[in-house]
Amino acid sequence: MTQVAERLREIEARLEAACRRAGRARQEISLVAVTKTVPVERIQEAIDAGVRLLGENRVQEAASKFASLRGDFARHMVGHLQRNKVKKAVSVFDMIQSVDSLELAGEIDKRAAEIGKVMPVLVEVNTSGEATKFGSTSEECVDLVAEIGHLKHISVQGLMTIGALTGDQAVVRGCFRRLRDLRGRIQDARIENVLMDYLSMGMTSDFEIAVEEGSNMVRIGTAVFGPRHDPPAA
Ligand SMILES: *Cc1c(COP(=O)(O)O)cnc(C)c1O
């Protein structure tokens, strides 16, 4: 068994334990393997071990890696998306998880229309209030979702957040609760053309808390592939 396959088995055990604690079924939760900076050979090991969902942060890096991978997998953009990369992102990805402004959504809508696609997206929320994080504020999120709902070539399918970067579990848990509450408010508002199927929350350091708080999509990099040596931001 490859090291990646072994790590995936450990994550499975931890996911199952978190599901048991929360009274949930493991099948409710999708695992996105986050592959930024990871070489193609190791990503292939993850696919060969059963991973069916890959997340990337950079459009160009994703496009060239995806082209050299074998097998059946869905492609999610999880990183901040610049406007000038939207055209390519719309053709490369099956879902964009990081939509945090109407301007970005408008550009996605325009580029998706050009290629006759309806782009599935999640709206990213900054639940921690950390200034370094992208995402709409919790206050503006409901209105933003409603406005994006008007766009014909976008399908809003849920919310995404990155938990606070702290060892304080109560603070992290608070972020995930905030996202779950927001989903409830948006569901209650019954906005046309808006689904709230996905709550994408939980990474290597906090995915068990996220599962306990209702996440159904965890995005895990380090625990699958080992520590990253991130290149400086482009
Ligand atoms: C890198 C990244 C992840 C995975 O982070 P790990 O801590 O390595 O699991 C998840 N989500 C986003 C948006 C990321 O950029």
PDB file of C-alpha atoms and ligand atoms in Angstrom:
ATOM      1  CA  MET A   1       0.000   0.000   0.000  1.00  0.00           C
ATOM      2  CA  THR A   2       1.287   3.498  -0.799  1.00  0.00           C
ATOM      3  CA  GLN A   3       1.806   6.029   1.964  1.00  0.00           C
ATOM      4  CA  VAL A   4      -1.022   8.115   0.527  1.00  0.00           C
ATOM      5  CA  ALA A   5      -3.352   5.094   0.662  1.00  0.00           C
ATOM      6  CA  GLU A   6      -2.337   4.468   4.270  1.00  0.00           C
ATOM      7  CA  ARG A   7      -3.001   8.081   5.198  1.00  0.00           C
ATOM      8  CA  LEU A   8      -6.385   7.876   3.503  1.00  0.00           C
ATOM      9  CA  ARG A   9      -7.236   4.832   5.618  1.00  0.00           C
ATOM     10  CA  GLU A  10      -6.412   6.782   8.771  1.00  0.00           C
ATOM     11  CA  ILE A  11      -8.578   9.692   7.638  1.00  0.00           C
ATOM     12  CA  GLU A  12     -11.425   7.256   6.936  1.00  0.00           C
ATOM     13  CA  ALA A  13     -11.176   5.897  10.469  1.00  0.00           C
ATOM     14  CA  ARG A  14     -11.219   9.413  11.905  1.00  0.00           C
ATOM     15  CA  LEU A  15     -14.152  10.447   9.713  1.00  0.00           C
ATOM     16  CA  GLU A  16     -16.095   7.372  10.753  1.00  0.00           C
ATOM     17  CA  ALA A  17     -15.401   8.051  14.429  1.00  0.00           C
ATOM     18  CA  ALA A  18     -16.526  11.684  14.068  1.00  0.00           C
ATOM     19  CA  CYS A  19     -19.694  10.508  12.284  1.00  0.00           C
ATOM     20  CA  ARG A  20     -20.427   8.058  15.088  1.00  0.00           C
ATOM     21  CA  ARG A  21     -20.034  10.801  17.690  1.00  0.00           C
ATOM     22  CA  ALA A  22     -22.377  13.041  15.708  1.00  0.00           C
ATOM     23  CA  GLY A  23     -24.901  10.327  14.865  1.00  0.00           C
ATOM     24  CA  ARG A  24     -24.262  10.763  11.152  1.00  0.00           C
ATOM     25  CA  ALA A  25     -23.568   8.445   8.239  1.00  0.00           C
ATOM     26  CA  ARG A  26     -20.139   8.479   6.610  1.00  0.00           C
ATOM     27  CA  GLN A  27     -21.759   8.482   3.148  1.00  0.00           C
ATOM     28  CA  GLU A  28     -23.189  11.944   3.814  1.00  0.00           C
ATOM     29  CA  ILE A  29     -19.725  13.444   3.674  1.00  0.00           C
ATOM     30  CA  SER A  30     -17.605  14.041   0.583  1.00  0.00           C
ATOM     31  CA  LEU A  31     -13.838  14.131   0.879  1.00  0.00           C
ATOM     32  CA  VAL A  32     -12.043  16.656  -1.312  1.00  0.00           C
ATOM     33  CA  ALA A  33      -8.345  15.851  -1.520  1.00  0.00           C
ATOM     34  CA  VAL A  34      -6.596  19.220  -1.773  1.00  0.00           C
ATOM     35  CA  THR A  35      -3.682  18.811  -4.152  1.00  0.00           C
ATOM     36  CA  LYS A  36      -2.004  22.239  -4.252  1.00  0.00           C
ATOM     37  CA  THR A  37       1.777  21.893  -4.632  1.00  0.00           C
ATOM     38  CA  VAL A  38       1.461  18.082  -4.671  1.00  0.00           C
ATOM     39  CA  PRO A  39       3.181  16.354  -7.608  1.00  0.00           C
ATOM     40  CA  VAL A  40       1.061  14.416 -10.092  1.00  0.00           C
ATOM     41  CA  GLU A  41       2.470  11.005  -9.110  1.00  0.00           C
ATOM     42  CA  ARG A  42       1.196  11.346  -5.565  1.00  0.00           C
ATOM     43  CA  ILE A  43      -2.177  12.696  -6.663  1.00  0.00           C
ATOM     44  CA  GLN A  44      -2.475   9.640  -8.890  1.00  0.00           C
ATOM     45  CA  GLU A  45      -1.888   7.450  -5.839  1.00  0.00           C
ATOM     46  CA  ALA A  46      -4.846   9.110  -4.144  1.00  0.00           C
ATOM     47  CA  ILE A  47      -7.093   8.529  -7.158  1.00  0.00           C
ATOM     48  CA  ASP A  48      -5.927   4.921  -7.367  1.00  0.00           C
ATOM     49  CA  ALA A  49      -6.810   4.566  -3.665  1.00  0.00           C
ATOM     50  CA  GLY A  50     -10.374   5.727  -4.326  1.00  0.00           C
ATOM     51  CA  VAL A  51     -10.360   9.531  -4.069  1.00  0.00           C
ATOM     52  CA  ARG A  52     -12.966  10.958  -6.446  1.00  0.00           C
ATOM     53  CA  LEU A  53     -12.767  14.693  -5.730  1.00  0.00           C
ATOM     54  CA  LEU A  54      -9.727  16.922  -6.128  1.00  0.00           C
ATOM     55  CA  GLY A  55      -9.374  20.515  -4.926  1.00  0.00           C
ATOM     56  CA  GLU A  56      -6.834  22.989  -6.305  1.00  0.00           C
ATOM     57  CA  ASN A  57      -5.987  26.600  -5.537  1.00  0.00           C
ATOM     58  CA  ARG A  58      -4.381  27.774  -8.737  1.00  0.00           C
ATOM     59  CA  VAL A  59      -6.039  27.557 -12.117  1.00  0.00           C
ATOM     60  CA  GLN A  60      -2.997  27.008 -14.307  1.00  0.00           C
ATOM     61  CA  GLU A  61      -1.413  24.488 -11.946  1.00  0.00           C
ATOM     62  CA  ALA A  62      -4.704  22.614 -11.799  1.00  0.00           C
ATOM     63  CA  ALA A  63      -5.171  22.529 -15.571  1.00  0.00           C
ATOM     64  CA  SER A  64      -1.793  20.995 -16.281  1.00  0.00           C
ATOM     65  CA  LYS A  65      -2.046  18.448 -13.457  1.00  0.00           C
ATOM     66  CA  PHE A  66      -5.583  17.362 -14.296  1.00  0.00           C
ATOM     67  CA  ALA A  67      -4.506  16.749 -17.881  1.00  0.00           C
ATOM     68  CA  SER A  68      -1.932  14.175 -16.812  1.00  0.00           C
ATOM     69  CA  LEU A  69      -4.039  12.245 -14.291  1.00  0.00           C
ATOM     70  CA  ARG A  70      -5.865   8.994 -15.093  1.00  0.00           C
ATOM     71  CA  GLY A  71      -9.232   7.995 -13.762  1.00  0.00           C
ATOM     72  CA  ASP A  72     -12.563   9.417 -12.864  1.00  0.00           C
ATOM     73  CA  PHE A  73     -12.508  12.461 -10.599  1.00  0.00           C
ATOM     74  CA  ALA A  74     -14.292  15.774 -10.126  1.00  0.00           C
ATOM     75  CA  ARG A  75     -12.363  19.044 -10.068  1.00  0.00           C
ATOM     76  CA  HIS A  76     -13.026  21.753  -7.506  1.00  0.00           C
ATOM     77  CA  MET A  77     -11.478  25.208  -7.282  1.00  0.00           C
ATOM     78  CA  VAL A  78     -10.993  25.947  -3.576  1.00  0.00           C
ATOM     79  CA  GLY A  79      -8.601  28.918  -3.666  1.00  0.00           C
ATOM     80  CA  HIS A  80      -9.136  32.615  -4.216  1.00  0.00           C
ATOM     81  CA  LEU A  81     -10.006  33.261  -7.849  1.00  0.00           C
ATOM     82  CA  GLN A  82      -8.750  36.304  -9.707  1.00  0.00           C
ATOM     83  CA  ARG A  83     -10.981  37.788 -12.361  1.00  0.00           C
ATOM     84  CA  ASN A  84      -8.465  37.326 -15.123  1.00  0.00           C
ATOM     85  CA  LYS A  85      -8.369  33.570 -14.413  1.00  0.00           C
ATOM     86  CA  VAL A  86     -12.126  33.069 -14.494  1.00  0.00           C
ATOM     87  CA  LYS A  87     -12.384  32.182 -18.196  1.00  0.00           C
ATOM     88  CA  LYS A  88      -9.980  29.291 -17.797  1.00  0.00           C
ATOM     89  CA  ALA A  89     -11.367  28.269 -14.395  1.00  0.00           C
ATOM     90  CA  VAL A  90     -14.853  27.910 -15.813  1.00  0.00           C
ATOM     91  CA  SER A  91     -13.655  25.406 -18.394  1.00  0.00           C
ATOM     92  CA  VAL A  92     -11.277  23.514 -16.076  1.00  0.00           C
ATOM     93  CA  PHE A  93     -13.403  23.043 -12.947  1.00  0.00           C
ATOM     94  CA  ASP A  94     -16.644  21.249 -12.095  1.00  0.00           C
ATOM     95  CA  MET A  95     -17.249  23.485  -9.088  1.00  0.00           C
ATOM     96  CA  ILE A  96     -15.869  26.803  -7.816  1.00  0.00           C
ATOM     97  CA  GLN A  97     -16.030  26.835  -4.004  1.00  0.00           C
ATOM     98  CA  SER A  98     -14.596  30.296  -3.473  1.00  0.00           C
ATOM     99  CA  VAL A  99     -17.134  32.820  -4.795  1.00  0.00           C
ATOM    100  CA  ASP A 100     -17.134  35.789  -2.437  1.00  0.00           C
ATOM    101  CA  SER A 101     -18.381  38.791  -4.394  1.00  0.00           C
ATOM    102  CA  LEU A 102     -21.031  39.715  -6.923  1.00  0.00           C
ATOM    103  CA  GLU A 103     -18.306  40.995  -9.242  1.00  0.00           C
ATOM    104  CA  LEU A 104     -16.615  37.605  -9.326  1.00  0.00           C
ATOM    105  CA  ALA A 105     -19.941  35.835  -9.733  1.00  0.00           C
ATOM    106  CA  GLY A 106     -20.815  38.145 -12.632  1.00  0.00           C
ATOM    107  CA  GLU A 107     -17.589  37.304 -14.405  1.00  0.00           C
ATOM    108  CA  ILE A 108     -18.147  33.568 -13.849  1.00  0.00           C
ATOM    109  CA  ASP A 109     -21.677  33.922 -15.212  1.00  0.00           C
ATOM    110  CA  LYS A 110     -20.434  35.728 -18.308  1.00  0.00           C
ATOM    111  CA  ARG A 111     -17.669  33.226 -19.055  1.00  0.00           C
ATOM    112  CA  ALA A 112     -19.896  30.229 -18.367  1.00  0.00           C
ATOM    113  CA  ALA A 113     -22.523  31.637 -20.747  1.00  0.00           C
ATOM    114  CA  GLU A 114     -19.878  31.865 -23.468  1.00  0.00           C
ATOM    115  CA  ILE A 115     -19.290  28.131 -23.341  1.00  0.00           C
ATOM    116  CA  GLY A 116     -22.900  27.162 -22.670  1.00  0.00           C
ATOM    117  CA  LYS A 117     -22.233  25.942 -19.135  1.00  0.00           C
ATOM    118  CA  VAL A 118     -24.037  26.419 -15.833  1.00  0.00           C
ATOM    119  CA  MET A 119     -21.253  26.659 -13.268  1.00  0.00           C
ATOM    120  CA  PRO A 120     -21.885  25.085  -9.855  1.00  0.00           C
ATOM    121  CA  VAL A 121     -20.492  27.310  -7.089  1.00  0.00           C
ATOM    122  CA  LEU A 122     -20.323  27.620  -3.338  1.00  0.00           C
ATOM    123  CA  VAL A 123     -20.327  31.021  -1.671  1.00  0.00           C
ATOM    124  CA  GLU A 124     -17.310  31.492   0.577  1.00  0.00           C
ATOM    125  CA  VAL A 125     -17.970  33.092   3.953  1.00  0.00           C
ATOM    126  CA  ASN A 126     -15.356  34.571   6.265  1.00  0.00           C
ATOM    127  CA  THR A 127     -16.746  33.122   9.490  1.00  0.00           C
ATOM    128  CA  SER A 128     -13.653  33.891  11.570  1.00  0.00           C
ATOM    129  CA  GLY A 129     -13.498  37.608  10.835  1.00  0.00           C
ATOM    130  CA  GLU A 130      -9.746  37.248  10.285  1.00  0.00           C
ATOM    131  CA  ALA A 131      -8.617  40.096   8.044  1.00  0.00           C
ATOM    132  CA  THR A 132      -6.301  37.829   6.058  1.00  0.00           C
ATOM    133  CA  LYS A 133      -9.145  35.608   4.885  1.00  0.00           C
ATOM    134  CA  PHE A 134     -11.251  35.941   1.770  1.00  0.00           C
ATOM    135  CA  GLY A 135     -14.990  35.460   1.849  1.00  0.00           C
ATOM    136  CA  SER A 136     -18.140  37.473   2.248  1.00  0.00           C
ATOM    137  CA  THR A 137     -19.016  38.576   5.755  1.00  0.00           C
ATOM    138  CA  SER A 138     -21.724  36.642   7.551  1.00  0.00           C
ATOM    139  CA  GLU A 139     -23.870  39.797   7.488  1.00  0.00           C
ATOM    140  CA  GLU A 140     -23.765  40.252   3.727  1.00  0.00           C
ATOM    141  CA  CYS A 141     -23.843  36.568   2.819  1.00  0.00           C
ATOM    142  CA  VAL A 142     -27.622  36.093   2.550  1.00  0.00           C
ATOM    143  CA  ASP A 143     -28.059  39.099   0.267  1.00  0.00           C
ATOM    144  CA  LEU A 144     -25.070  38.049  -1.811  1.00  0.00           C
ATOM    145  CA  VAL A 145     -26.489  34.563  -2.294  1.00  0.00           C
ATOM    146  CA  ALA A 146     -29.831  36.025  -3.364  1.00  0.00           C
ATOM    147  CA  GLU A 147     -28.161  38.294  -5.920  1.00  0.00           C
ATOM    148  CA  ILE A 148     -26.023  35.498  -7.329  1.00  0.00           C
ATOM    149  CA  GLY A 149     -29.218  33.461  -7.588  1.00  0.00           C
ATOM    150  CA  HIS A 150     -30.356  35.807 -10.366  1.00  0.00           C
ATOM    151  CA  LEU A 151     -27.459  34.815 -12.587  1.00  0.00           C
ATOM    152  CA  LYS A 152     -28.524  32.231 -15.150  1.00  0.00           C
ATOM    153  CA  HIS A 153     -25.201  30.490 -15.725  1.00  0.00           C
ATOM    154  CA  ILE A 154     -24.382  29.935 -12.080  1.00  0.00           C
ATOM    155  CA  SER A 155     -25.905  27.368  -9.775  1.00  0.00           C
ATOM    156  CA  VAL A 156     -25.362  28.168  -6.083  1.00  0.00           C
ATOM    157  CA  GLN A 157     -25.162  24.821  -4.296  1.00  0.00           C
ATOM    158  CA  GLY A 158     -24.006  25.726  -0.802  1.00  0.00           C
ATOM    159  CA  LEU A 159     -21.509  27.522   1.397  1.00  0.00           C
ATOM    160  CA  MET A 160     -17.803  27.180   2.116  1.00  0.00           C
ATOM    161  CA  THR A 161     -15.626  28.476   4.933  1.00  0.00           C
ATOM    162  CA  ILE A 162     -12.145  28.193   6.372  1.00  0.00           C
ATOM    163  CA  GLY A 163     -12.221  27.914  10.158  1.00  0.00           C
ATOM    164  CA  ALA A 164     -10.266  30.279  12.384  1.00  0.00           C
ATOM    165  CA  LEU A 165      -6.556  29.572  12.481  1.00  0.00           C
ATOM    166  CA  THR A 166      -6.256  28.856  16.199  1.00  0.00           C
ATOM    167  CA  GLY A 167      -5.797  25.959  18.541  1.00  0.00           C
ATOM    168  CA  ASP A 168      -8.874  27.089  20.451  1.00  0.00           C
ATOM    169  CA  GLN A 169     -11.430  24.466  19.467  1.00  0.00           C
ATOM    170  CA  ALA A 170     -14.379  26.474  20.779  1.00  0.00           C
ATOM    171  CA  VAL A 171     -13.511  29.333  18.421  1.00  0.00           C
ATOM    172  CA  VAL A 172     -13.160  26.955  15.459  1.00  0.00           C
ATOM    173  CA  ARG A 173     -16.451  25.287  16.332  1.00  0.00           C
ATOM    174  CA  GLY A 174     -18.088  28.718  16.476  1.00  0.00           C
ATOM    175  CA  CYS A 175     -17.022  29.384  12.861  1.00  0.00           C
ATOM    176  CA  PHE A 176     -18.597  26.142  11.669  1.00  0.00           C
ATOM    177  CA  ARG A 177     -21.799  26.794  13.610  1.00  0.00           C
ATOM    178  CA  ARG A 178     -22.011  30.221  12.032  1.00  0.00           C
ATOM    179  CA  LEU A 179     -21.859  28.669   8.563  1.00  0.00           C
ATOM    180  CA  ARG A 180     -24.498  26.090   9.443  1.00  0.00           C
ATOM    181  CA  ASP A 181     -26.786  28.805  10.834  1.00  0.00           C
ATOM    182  CA  LEU A 182     -26.329  30.844   7.673  1.00  0.00           C
ATOM    183  CA  ARG A 183     -27.325  27.839   5.590  1.00  0.00           C
ATOM    184  CA  GLY A 184     -30.479  27.533   7.697  1.00  0.00           C
ATOM    185  CA  ARG A 185     -31.336  31.184   7.160  1.00  0.00           C
ATOM    186  CA  ILE A 186     -30.819  30.877   3.414  1.00  0.00           C
ATOM    187  CA  GLN A 187     -32.933  27.718   3.277  1.00  0.00           C
ATOM    188  CA  ASP A 188     -35.702  29.488   5.178  1.00  0.00           C
ATOM    189  CA  ALA A 189     -35.584  32.365   2.712  1.00  0.00           C
ATOM    190  CA  ARG A 190     -36.358  29.911  -0.144  1.00  0.00           C
ATOM    191  CA  ILE A 191     -34.386  31.802  -2.748  1.00  0.00           C
ATOM    192  CA  GLU A 192     -35.069  30.804  -6.317  1.00  0.00           C
ATOM    193  CA  ASN A 193     -32.245  29.064  -8.201  1.00  0.00           C
ATOM    194  CA  VAL A 194     -30.297  28.530  -4.949  1.00  0.00           C
ATOM    195  CA  LEU A 195     -29.592  25.140  -3.398  1.00  0.00           C
ATOM    196  CA  MET A 196     -27.977  24.641  -0.008  1.00  0.00           C
ATOM    197  CA  ASP A 197     -26.827  21.057  -0.580  1.00  0.00           C
ATOM    198  CA  TYR A 198     -23.223  21.545   0.506  1.00  0.00           C
ATOM    199  CA  LEU A 199     -21.558  22.831   3.634  1.00  0.00           C
ATOM    200  CA  SER A 200     -17.877  22.726   2.733  1.00  0.00           C
ATOM    201  CA  MET A 201     -15.910  23.079   5.957  1.00  0.00           C
ATOM    202  CA  GLY A 202     -13.111  21.268   7.750  1.00  0.00           C
ATOM    203  CA  MET A 203      -9.434  20.843   6.864  1.00  0.00           C
ATOM    204  CA  THR A 204      -6.597  18.740   8.272  1.00  0.00           C
ATOM    205  CA  SER A 205      -6.553  20.471  11.653  1.00  0.00           C
ATOM    206  CA  ASP A 206     -10.295  20.712  12.214  1.00  0.00           C
ATOM    207  CA  PHE A 207     -12.291  18.324  10.020  1.00  0.00           C
ATOM    208  CA  GLU A 208     -13.614  16.288  12.928  1.00  0.00           C
ATOM    209  CA  ILE A 209     -15.097  19.388  14.568  1.00  0.00           C
ATOM    210  CA  ALA A 210     -16.567  20.356  11.193  1.00  0.00           C
ATOM    211  CA  VAL A 211     -18.230  16.955  10.830  1.00  0.00           C
ATOM    212  CA  GLU A 212     -19.674  17.280  14.317  1.00  0.00           C
ATOM    213  CA  GLU A 213     -21.087  20.658  13.272  1.00  0.00           C
ATOM    214  CA  GLY A 214     -22.744  19.397  10.101  1.00  0.00           C
ATOM    215  CA  SER A 215     -20.121  19.619   7.355  1.00  0.00           C
ATOM    216  CA  ASN A 216     -20.826  17.374   4.390  1.00  0.00           C
ATOM    217  CA  MET A 217     -17.705  18.274   2.435  1.00  0.00           C
ATOM    218  CA  VAL A 218     -14.272  18.249   4.061  1.00  0.00           C
ATOM    219  CA  ARG A 219     -11.235  19.577   2.190  1.00  0.00           C
ATOM    220  CA  ILE A 220      -8.089  17.799   3.283  1.00  0.00           C
ATOM    221  CA  GLY A 221      -4.562  18.309   2.007  1.00  0.00           C
ATOM    222  CA  THR A 222      -1.811  17.752   4.563  1.00  0.00           C
ATOM    223  CA  ALA A 223      -3.348  14.687   6.201  1.00  0.00           C
ATOM    224  CA  VAL A 224      -3.549  12.986   2.781  1.00  0.00           C
ATOM    225  CA  PHE A 225      -0.302  14.070   1.150  1.00  0.00           C
ATOM    226  CA  GLY A 226       1.964  15.104   4.028  1.00  0.00           C
ATOM    227  CA  PRO A 227       3.397  18.567   4.727  1.00  0.00           C
ATOM    228  CA  ARG A 228       3.492  21.029   1.841  1.00  0.00           C
ATOM    229  CA  HIS A 229       6.358  23.217   0.827  1.00  0.00           C
ATOM    230  CA  ASP A 230       4.236  26.046  -0.450  1.00  0.00           C
ATOM    231  CA  PRO A 231       5.847  28.219  -3.111  1.00  0.00           C
ATOM    232  CA  PRO A 232       5.519  31.973  -2.590  1.00  0.00           C
ATOM    233  CA  ALA A 233       2.199  33.362  -3.773  1.00  0.00           C
ATOM    234  CA  ALA A 234       2.206  34.065  -7.510  1.00  0.00           C
TER     235      ALA A 234
HETATM  236  C1  LIG B   1      -4.960  24.177   1.433  1.00  0.00           C
HETATM  237  C2  LIG B   1      -6.426  24.219   1.622  1.00  0.00           C
HETATM  238  C3  LIG B   1      -7.109  23.165   2.244  1.00  0.00           C
HETATM  239  C4  LIG B   1      -6.404  21.953   2.835  1.00  0.00           C
HETATM  240  O1  LIG B   1      -5.626  22.340   3.902  1.00  0.00           O
HETATM  241  P1  LIG B   1      -4.896  21.258   4.865  1.00  0.00           P
HETATM  242  O2  LIG B   1      -4.739  21.980   6.131  1.00  0.00           O
HETATM  243  O3  LIG B   1      -3.606  20.928   4.202  1.00  0.00           O
HETATM  244  O4  LIG B   1      -5.787  20.088   4.970  1.00  0.00           O
HETATM  245  C5  LIG B   1      -8.483  23.261   2.346  1.00  0.00           C
HETATM  246  N1  LIG B   1      -9.161  24.331   1.862  1.00  0.00           N
HETATM  247  C6  LIG B   1      -8.543  25.351   1.247  1.00  0.00           C
HETATM  248  C7  LIG B   1      -9.356  26.491   0.737  1.00  0.00           C
HETATM  249  C8  LIG B   1      -7.162  25.335   1.117  1.00  0.00           C
HETATM  250  O5  LIG B   1      -6.550  26.368   0.525  1.00  0.00           O
END
